[in-house]
Tab-separated table of N, CA and C in Angstrom:
chain	number	residue	atom	x	y	z
A	175	MET	N	16.965	64.888	95.964
A	175	MET	CA	17.082	63.458	96.199
A	175	MET	C	16.670	62.660	94.967
A	176	LYS	N	15.612	63.128	94.280
A	176	LYS	CA	15.163	62.436	93.082
A	176	LYS	C	16.227	62.498	91.992
A	177	ARG	N	16.946	63.621	91.925
A	177	ARG	CA	17.997	63.764	90.913
A	177	ARG	C	19.142	62.782	91.193
A	178	ILE	N	19.469	62.609	92.447
A	178	ILE	CA	20.539	61.684	92.810
A	178	ILE	C	20.141	60.258	92.433
A	179	ILE	N	18.919	59.887	92.720
A	179	ILE	CA	18.430	58.554	92.372
A	179	ILE	C	18.407	58.377	90.858
A	180	ALA	N	17.963	59.394	90.138
A	180	ALA	CA	17.923	59.328	88.676
A	180	ALA	C	19.335	59.197	88.109
A	181	LEU	N	20.279	59.966	88.646
A	181	LEU	CA	21.667	59.881	88.185
A	181	LEU	C	22.256	58.503	88.500
A	182	PHE	N	21.943	57.997	89.683
A	182	PHE	CA	22.428	56.679	90.066
A	182	PHE	C	21.876	55.605	89.120
A	183	CYS	N	20.599	55.707	88.793
A	183	CYS	CA	19.980	54.742	87.866
A	183	CYS	C	20.613	54.835	86.482
A	184	CYS	N	20.865	56.048	86.020
A	184	CYS	CA	21.523	56.236	84.721
A	184	CYS	C	22.931	55.649	84.743
A	185	PHE	N	23.650	55.886	85.822
A	185	PHE	CA	25.001	55.343	85.957
A	185	PHE	C	24.968	53.810	85.924
A	186	CYS	N	24.022	53.229	86.666
A	186	CYS	CA	23.897	51.767	86.688
A	186	CYS	C	23.552	51.230	85.299
A	187	LEU	N	22.678	51.915	84.608
A	187	LEU	CA	22.279	51.495	83.268
A	187	LEU	C	23.453	51.556	82.303
A	188	ILE	N	24.223	52.625	82.377
A	188	ILE	CA	25.370	52.788	81.483
A	188	ILE	C	26.431	51.737	81.773
A	189	THR	N	26.721	51.493	83.040
A	189	THR	CA	27.745	50.501	83.366
A	189	THR	C	27.263	49.083	83.067
A	190	ALA	N	25.969	48.833	83.179
A	190	ALA	CA	25.440	47.503	82.887
A	190	ALA	C	25.504	47.216	81.388
A	191	CYS	N	25.400	48.244	80.572
A	191	CYS	CA	25.449	48.070	79.125
A	191	CYS	C	26.872	48.106	78.587
A	192	ASN	N	27.840	48.282	79.462
A	192	ASN	CA	29.229	48.332	79.044
A	192	ASN	C	29.615	47.005	78.400
A	193	ASN	N	30.258	47.075	77.251
A	193	ASN	CA	30.665	45.878	76.518
A	193	ASN	C	31.928	45.306	77.143
A	194	ASN	N	31.789	44.252	77.922
A	194	ASN	CA	32.926	43.608	78.575
A	194	ASN	C	33.501	42.552	77.646
A	195	THR	N	34.508	42.917	76.891
A	195	THR	CA	35.128	41.964	75.984
A	195	THR	C	36.340	41.333	76.652
A	196	VAL	N	36.689	40.182	76.153
A	196	VAL	CA	37.857	39.476	76.656
A	196	VAL	C	39.074	40.044	75.937
A	197	ASP	N	40.097	40.375	76.695
A	197	ASP	CA	41.318	40.902	76.101
A	197	ASP	C	41.989	39.833	75.260
A	198	LYS	N	42.567	40.276	74.137
A	198	LYS	CA	43.273	39.355	73.250
A	198	LYS	C	44.549	38.884	73.935
A	199	PRO	N	44.719	37.551	74.088
A	199	PRO	CA	45.936	37.056	74.749
A	199	PRO	C	47.175	37.333	73.893
A	200	ALA	N	48.295	37.474	74.553
A	200	ALA	CA	49.553	37.763	73.860
A	200	ALA	C	49.933	36.627	72.910
A	201	ASN	N	49.654	35.396	73.309
A	201	ASN	CA	50.024	34.244	72.475
A	201	ASN	C	48.778	33.573	71.890
A	202	LEU	N	47.894	34.382	71.306
A	202	LEU	CA	46.646	33.883	70.726
A	202	LEU	C	46.935	32.880	69.613
A	203	ILE	N	46.231	31.769	69.653
A	203	ILE	CA	46.333	30.774	68.581
A	203	ILE	C	45.576	31.331	67.389
A	204	GLU	N	46.208	31.299	66.217
A	204	GLU	CA	45.564	31.877	65.037
A	204	GLU	C	44.272	31.120	64.722
A	205	ARG	N	43.337	31.805	64.083
A	205	ARG	CA	41.987	31.296	63.851
A	205	ARG	C	41.996	29.947	63.131
A	206	ASP	N	42.728	29.825	62.030
A	206	ASP	CA	42.738	28.571	61.267
A	206	ASP	C	43.298	27.410	62.078
A	207	LYS	N	44.315	27.684	62.866
A	207	LYS	CA	44.894	26.644	63.721
A	207	LYS	C	43.893	26.256	64.807
A	208	MET	N	43.148	27.224	65.315
A	208	MET	CA	42.143	26.950	66.340
A	208	MET	C	41.027	26.081	65.758
A	209	ILE	N	40.655	26.332	64.522
A	209	ILE	CA	39.643	25.500	63.868
A	209	ILE	C	40.157	24.071	63.732
A	210	ASP	N	41.437	23.913	63.376
A	210	ASP	CA	42.031	22.575	63.300
A	210	ASP	C	42.000	21.882	64.657
A	211	ILE	N	42.293	22.632	65.698
A	211	ILE	CA	42.268	22.071	67.055
A	211	ILE	C	40.849	21.645	67.428
A	212	LEU	N	39.869	22.494	67.151
A	212	LEU	CA	38.470	22.162	67.458
A	212	LEU	C	38.025	20.926	66.672
A	213	HIS	N	38.498	20.804	65.455
A	213	HIS	CA	38.194	19.625	64.627
A	213	HIS	C	38.749	18.363	65.288
A	214	ASP	N	40.015	18.419	65.664
A	214	ASP	CA	40.631	17.250	66.293
A	214	ASP	C	39.980	16.919	67.633
A	215	ILE	N	39.622	17.941	68.385
A	215	ILE	CA	38.932	17.702	69.657
A	215	ILE	C	37.600	16.994	69.408
A	216	SER	N	36.888	17.400	68.353
A	216	SER	CA	35.612	16.751	68.016
A	216	SER	C	35.815	15.277	67.700
A	217	LEU	N	36.859	14.981	66.923
A	217	LEU	CA	37.146	13.585	66.595
A	217	LEU	C	37.529	12.787	67.839
A	218	LEU	N	38.378	13.372	68.672
A	218	LEU	CA	38.812	12.676	69.891
A	218	LEU	C	37.647	12.443	70.848
A	219	GLU	N	36.749	13.402	70.946
A	219	GLU	CA	35.571	13.227	71.811
A	219	GLU	C	34.667	12.115	71.279
A	220	THR	N	34.549	12.026	69.960
A	220	THR	CA	33.744	10.955	69.365
A	220	THR	C	34.357	9.600	69.662
A	221	ILE	N	35.671	9.501	69.505
A	221	ILE	CA	36.367	8.246	69.810
A	221	ILE	C	36.155	7.877	71.274
A	222	LYS	N	36.272	8.879	72.149
A	222	LYS	CA	36.117	8.620	73.586
A	222	LYS	C	34.681	8.213	73.918
A	223	ASN	N	33.705	8.950	73.400
A	223	ASN	CA	32.309	8.694	73.754
A	223	ASN	C	31.766	7.399	73.160
A	224	GLN	N	32.259	7.026	71.989
A	224	GLN	CA	31.765	5.808	71.354
A	224	GLN	C	32.675	4.615	71.625
A	225	ASN	N	33.720	4.851	72.410
A	225	ASN	CA	34.641	3.790	72.812
A	225	ASN	C	35.209	3.043	71.599
A	226	ILE	N	35.555	3.800	70.555
A	226	ILE	CA	36.114	3.226	69.336
A	226	ILE	C	37.539	2.753	69.631
A	227	ASN	N	37.830	1.512	69.282
A	227	ASN	CA	39.146	0.905	69.545
A	227	ASN	C	39.576	1.061	71.004
A	228	GLY	N	38.646	0.906	71.904
A	228	GLY	CA	38.963	1.003	73.326
A	228	GLY	C	38.899	2.415	73.865
A	229	GLY	N	38.560	3.372	73.013
A	229	GLY	CA	38.437	4.761	73.458
A	229	GLY	C	39.780	5.404	73.724
A	230	VAL	N	39.724	6.598	74.228
A	230	VAL	CA	40.927	7.356	74.555
A	230	VAL	C	40.607	8.202	75.784
A	231	SER	N	41.561	8.307	76.685
A	231	SER	CA	41.319	9.086	77.895
A	231	SER	C	41.438	10.578	77.605
A	232	THR	N	40.859	11.377	78.458
A	232	THR	CA	40.946	12.830	78.310
A	232	THR	C	42.392	13.286	78.389
A	233	LYS	N	43.149	12.691	79.299
A	233	LYS	CA	44.550	13.070	79.456
A	233	LYS	C	45.335	12.798	78.174
A	234	VAL	N	45.114	11.634	77.589
A	234	VAL	CA	45.825	11.276	76.354
A	234	VAL	C	45.414	12.200	75.209
A	235	SER	N	44.123	12.485	75.099
A	235	SER	CA	43.673	13.356	74.012
A	235	SER	C	44.206	14.778	74.190
A	236	ASN	N	44.243	15.269	75.427
A	236	ASN	CA	44.797	16.607	75.670
A	236	ASN	C	46.277	16.663	75.303
A	237	GLU	N	47.022	15.664	75.731
A	237	GLU	CA	48.454	15.617	75.407
A	237	GLU	C	48.677	15.564	73.899
A	238	TYR	N	47.825	14.832	73.208
A	238	TYR	CA	47.925	14.747	71.744
A	238	TYR	C	47.758	16.137	71.114
A	239	ILE	N	46.743	16.857	71.556
A	239	ILE	CA	46.493	18.211	71.027
A	239	ILE	C	47.680	19.122	71.321
A	240	TYR	N	48.179	19.097	72.550
A	240	TYR	CA	49.295	19.977	72.932
A	240	TYR	C	50.540	19.683	72.100
A	241	ARG	N	50.826	18.404	71.901
A	241	ARG	CA	52.025	18.039	71.120
A	241	ARG	C	51.849	18.373	69.634
A	242	LYS	N	50.715	17.993	69.085
A	242	LYS	CA	50.490	18.178	67.644
A	242	LYS	C	50.541	19.645	67.248
A	243	TYR	N	49.925	20.496	68.058
A	243	TYR	CA	49.823	21.911	67.693
A	243	TYR	C	50.838	22.801	68.420
A	244	LYS	N	51.672	22.174	69.225
A	244	LYS	CA	52.710	22.908	69.969
A	244	LYS	C	52.108	24.079	70.765
A	245	VAL	N	51.078	23.753	71.549
A	245	VAL	CA	50.436	24.717	72.446
A	245	VAL	C	50.419	24.122	73.843
A	246	ASP	N	50.182	24.959	74.831
A	246	ASP	CA	50.011	24.446	76.190
A	246	ASP	C	48.568	24.671	76.625
A	247	SER	N	48.229	24.117	77.772
A	247	SER	CA	46.843	24.170	78.229
A	247	SER	C	46.362	25.594	78.480
A	248	ILE	N	47.228	26.430	78.999
A	248	ILE	CA	46.848	27.820	79.295
A	248	ILE	C	46.623	28.598	78.003
A	249	GLN	N	47.523	28.414	77.046
A	249	GLN	CA	47.380	29.102	75.763
A	249	GLN	C	46.077	28.670	75.084
A	250	LEU	N	45.783	27.378	75.108
A	250	LEU	CA	44.559	26.874	74.502
A	250	LEU	C	43.326	27.419	75.219
A	251	ALA	N	43.344	27.410	76.532
A	251	ALA	CA	42.198	27.903	77.302
A	251	ALA	C	41.960	29.394	77.062
A	252	LYS	N	43.028	30.189	77.075
A	252	LYS	CA	42.877	31.629	76.856
A	252	LYS	C	42.416	31.938	75.433
A	253	SER	N	42.957	31.216	74.465
A	253	SER	CA	42.546	31.431	73.079
A	253	SER	C	41.093	31.025	72.878
A	254	ASN	N	40.713	29.900	73.471
A	254	ASN	CA	39.324	29.451	73.358
A	254	ASN	C	38.382	30.459	74.004
A	255	LYS	N	38.752	30.975	75.154
A	255	LYS	CA	37.931	31.979	75.841
A	255	LYS	C	37.805	33.240	74.991
A	256	TYR	N	38.899	33.650	74.367
A	256	TYR	CA	38.890	34.847	73.520
A	256	TYR	C	37.945	34.649	72.331
A	257	TYR	N	38.095	33.516	71.630
A	257	TYR	CA	37.231	33.277	70.469
A	257	TYR	C	35.767	33.103	70.889
A	258	ALA	N	35.530	32.455	72.027
A	258	ALA	CA	34.167	32.228	72.499
A	258	ALA	C	33.477	33.514	72.952
A	259	SER	N	34.255	34.554	73.221
A	259	SER	CA	33.645	35.821	73.660
A	259	SER	C	32.873	36.500	72.540
A	260	ASP	N	33.151	36.136	71.294
A	260	ASP	CA	32.384	36.630	70.146
A	260	ASP	C	31.567	35.454	69.617
A	261	ILE	N	30.341	35.352	70.095
A	261	ILE	CA	29.494	34.185	69.822
A	261	ILE	C	29.313	33.948	68.327
A	262	ASP	N	29.066	35.001	67.563
A	262	ASP	CA	28.825	34.824	66.129
A	262	ASP	C	30.061	34.278	65.416
A	263	ALA	N	31.227	34.821	65.729
A	263	ALA	CA	32.464	34.340	65.109
A	263	ALA	C	32.765	32.904	65.546
A	264	TYR	N	32.516	32.612	66.819
A	264	TYR	CA	32.765	31.267	67.346
A	264	TYR	C	31.837	30.256	66.677
A	265	LYS	N	30.581	30.660	66.474
A	265	LYS	CA	29.621	29.786	65.805
A	265	LYS	C	30.079	29.499	64.374
A	266	LYS	N	30.610	30.505	63.686
A	266	LYS	CA	31.119	30.305	62.325
A	266	LYS	C	32.298	29.331	62.321
A	267	MET	N	33.129	29.412	63.336
A	267	MET	CA	34.253	28.476	63.442
A	267	MET	C	33.732	27.044	63.562
A	268	PHE	N	32.715	26.849	64.395
A	268	PHE	CA	32.161	25.508	64.567
A	268	PHE	C	31.407	25.046	63.329
A	269	GLN	N	30.828	25.974	62.589
A	269	GLN	CA	30.184	25.599	61.329
A	269	GLN	C	31.231	25.093	60.331
A	270	GLU	N	32.412	25.707	60.343
A	270	GLU	CA	33.506	25.234	59.488
A	270	GLU	C	33.948	23.833	59.915
A	271	VAL	N	34.016	23.611	61.221
A	271	VAL	CA	34.385	22.283	61.727
A	271	VAL	C	33.326	21.264	61.293
A	272	LYS	N	32.071	21.615	61.444
A	272	LYS	CA	30.972	20.720	61.081
A	272	LYS	C	31.004	20.401	59.586
A	273	ALA	N	31.257	21.398	58.750
A	273	ALA	CA	31.327	21.179	57.304
A	273	ALA	C	32.506	20.267	56.958
A	274	ARG	N	33.610	20.473	57.627
A	274	ARG	CA	34.803	19.648	57.390
A	274	ARG	C	34.543	18.197	57.786
A	275	LEU	N	33.883	17.993	58.928
A	275	LEU	CA	33.557	16.635	59.368
A	275	LEU	C	32.578	15.970	58.395
A	276	ALA	N	31.610	16.739	57.903
A	276	ALA	CA	30.650	16.190	56.939
A	276	ALA	C	31.351	15.789	55.647
A	277	GLN	N	32.287	16.601	55.188
A	277	GLN	CA	33.034	16.281	53.968
A	277	GLN	C	33.887	15.034	54.175
A	278	GLU	N	34.528	14.927	55.326
A	278	GLU	CA	35.341	13.746	55.623
A	278	GLU	C	34.484	12.491	55.681
A	279	THR	N	33.290	12.624	56.237
A	279	THR	CA	32.369	11.488	56.308
A	279	THR	C	31.962	11.059	54.902
A	280	ALA	N	31.626	12.017	54.061
A	280	ALA	CA	31.229	11.709	52.684
A	280	ALA	C	32.383	11.048	51.925
A	281	ASP	N	33.597	11.553	52.103
A	281	ASP	CA	34.762	10.965	51.441
A	281	ASP	C	35.002	9.532	51.912
A	282	THR	N	34.861	9.291	53.200
A	282	THR	CA	35.061	7.947	53.755
A	282	THR	C	34.000	6.985	53.223
A	283	GLU	N	32.755	7.437	53.191
A	283	GLU	CA	31.681	6.588	52.674
A	283	GLU	C	31.913	6.258	51.200
A	284	LYS	N	32.387	7.225	50.440
A	284	LYS	CA	32.674	7.012	49.023
A	284	LYS	C	33.779	5.964	48.857
A	285	GLN	N	34.828	6.062	49.679
A	285	GLN	CA	35.916	5.089	49.629
A	285	GLN	C	35.423	3.694	49.998
A	286	MET	N	34.573	3.627	51.009
A	286	MET	CA	34.050	2.331	51.443
A	286	MET	C	33.212	1.697	50.333
A	287	LYS	N	32.374	2.492	49.677
A	287	LYS	CA	31.535	1.968	48.592
A	287	LYS	C	32.390	1.491	47.425
A	288	SER	N	33.454	2.247	47.112
A	288	SER	CA	34.319	1.852	45.986
A	288	SER	C	35.059	0.545	46.280
A	289	LYS	N	35.266	0.229	47.560
A	289	LYS	CA	35.927	-1.018	47.945
A	289	LYS	C	34.925	-2.144	48.190
A	290	GLY	N	33.627	-1.831	47.996
A	290	GLY	CA	32.595	-2.840	48.195
A	290	GLY	C	32.239	-3.074	49.645
A	291	GLN	N	32.650	-2.190	50.519
A	291	GLN	CA	32.335	-2.321	51.948
A	291	GLN	C	30.976	-1.707	52.237
A	292	GLN	N	30.312	-2.258	53.241
A	292	GLN	CA	29.020	-1.732	53.636
A	292	GLN	C	29.217	-0.471	54.472
A	293	VAL	N	28.487	0.560	54.106
A	293	VAL	CA	28.566	1.825	54.829
A	293	VAL	C	27.605	1.751	56.010
A	294	PRO	N	28.094	2.011	57.234
A	294	PRO	CA	27.197	1.972	58.393
A	294	PRO	C	26.114	3.036	58.285
A	295	VAL	N	24.952	2.701	58.799
A	295	VAL	CA	23.842	3.645	58.785
A	295	VAL	C	24.098	4.693	59.868
A	296	SER	N	24.053	5.922	59.471
A	296	SER	CA	24.260	7.022	60.412
A	296	SER	C	22.990	7.252	61.208
A	297	PRO	N	23.111	7.497	62.516
A	297	PRO	CA	21.908	7.769	63.308
A	297	PRO	C	21.205	9.038	62.849
A	298	THR	N	21.931	9.940	62.193
A	298	THR	CA	21.296	11.181	61.738
A	298	THR	C	20.511	10.979	60.456
A	299	SER	N	20.671	9.811	59.782
A	299	SER	CA	19.900	9.556	58.569
A	299	SER	C	18.495	9.056	58.896
A	300	ASN	N	18.252	8.706	60.155
A	300	ASN	CA	16.939	8.268	60.599
A	300	ASN	C	16.101	9.509	60.914
A	301	PRO	N	14.976	9.700	60.204
A	301	PRO	CA	14.166	10.902	60.438
A	301	PRO	C	13.544	10.972	61.835
A	302	ASP	N	13.479	9.817	62.528
A	302	ASP	CA	12.916	9.815	63.875
A	302	ASP	C	13.921	10.195	64.946
A	303	THR	N	15.197	10.290	64.562
A	303	THR	CA	16.244	10.650	65.517
A	303	THR	C	16.244	12.168	65.733
A	304	PRO	N	16.173	12.610	66.975
A	304	PRO	CA	16.213	14.065	67.229
A	304	PRO	C	17.541	14.653	66.759
A	305	GLN	N	17.480	15.815	66.170
A	305	GLN	CA	18.662	16.472	65.644
A	305	GLN	C	19.069	17.620	66.569
A	306	VAL	N	20.350	17.696	66.892
A	306	VAL	CA	20.884	18.768	67.723
A	306	VAL	C	21.407	19.839	66.785
A	307	GLN	N	21.013	21.048	67.021
A	307	GLN	CA	21.466	22.158	66.159
A	307	GLN	C	22.458	23.002	66.865
């Protein structure tokens, strides 16, 4: 009886440690295109959350992404799930998006200064503002 329990525990341990990966979808969005999509989603979410120029609805932003990148909602969801299943790779993708947004911000601020426009103070430039990592 003890052997059966020991074998059962070993079986449970082995199956619990099984690496359950997400299968690669047949129509996977390529990595660089997915980074572009994540970038645009970040911009659209900012517009929506800060109500810039009246904001944008989720439906409108989704339709924009689908049309611009010629993908559908299922393809995007499956590709996102696939990339998100590898946390380290997904984090690197978002780091690329973050770096791209930072570069765009710096370029915009430079253009504004060259035109004599006042650059808005970023909430992240305030040392008392909590930073999300």
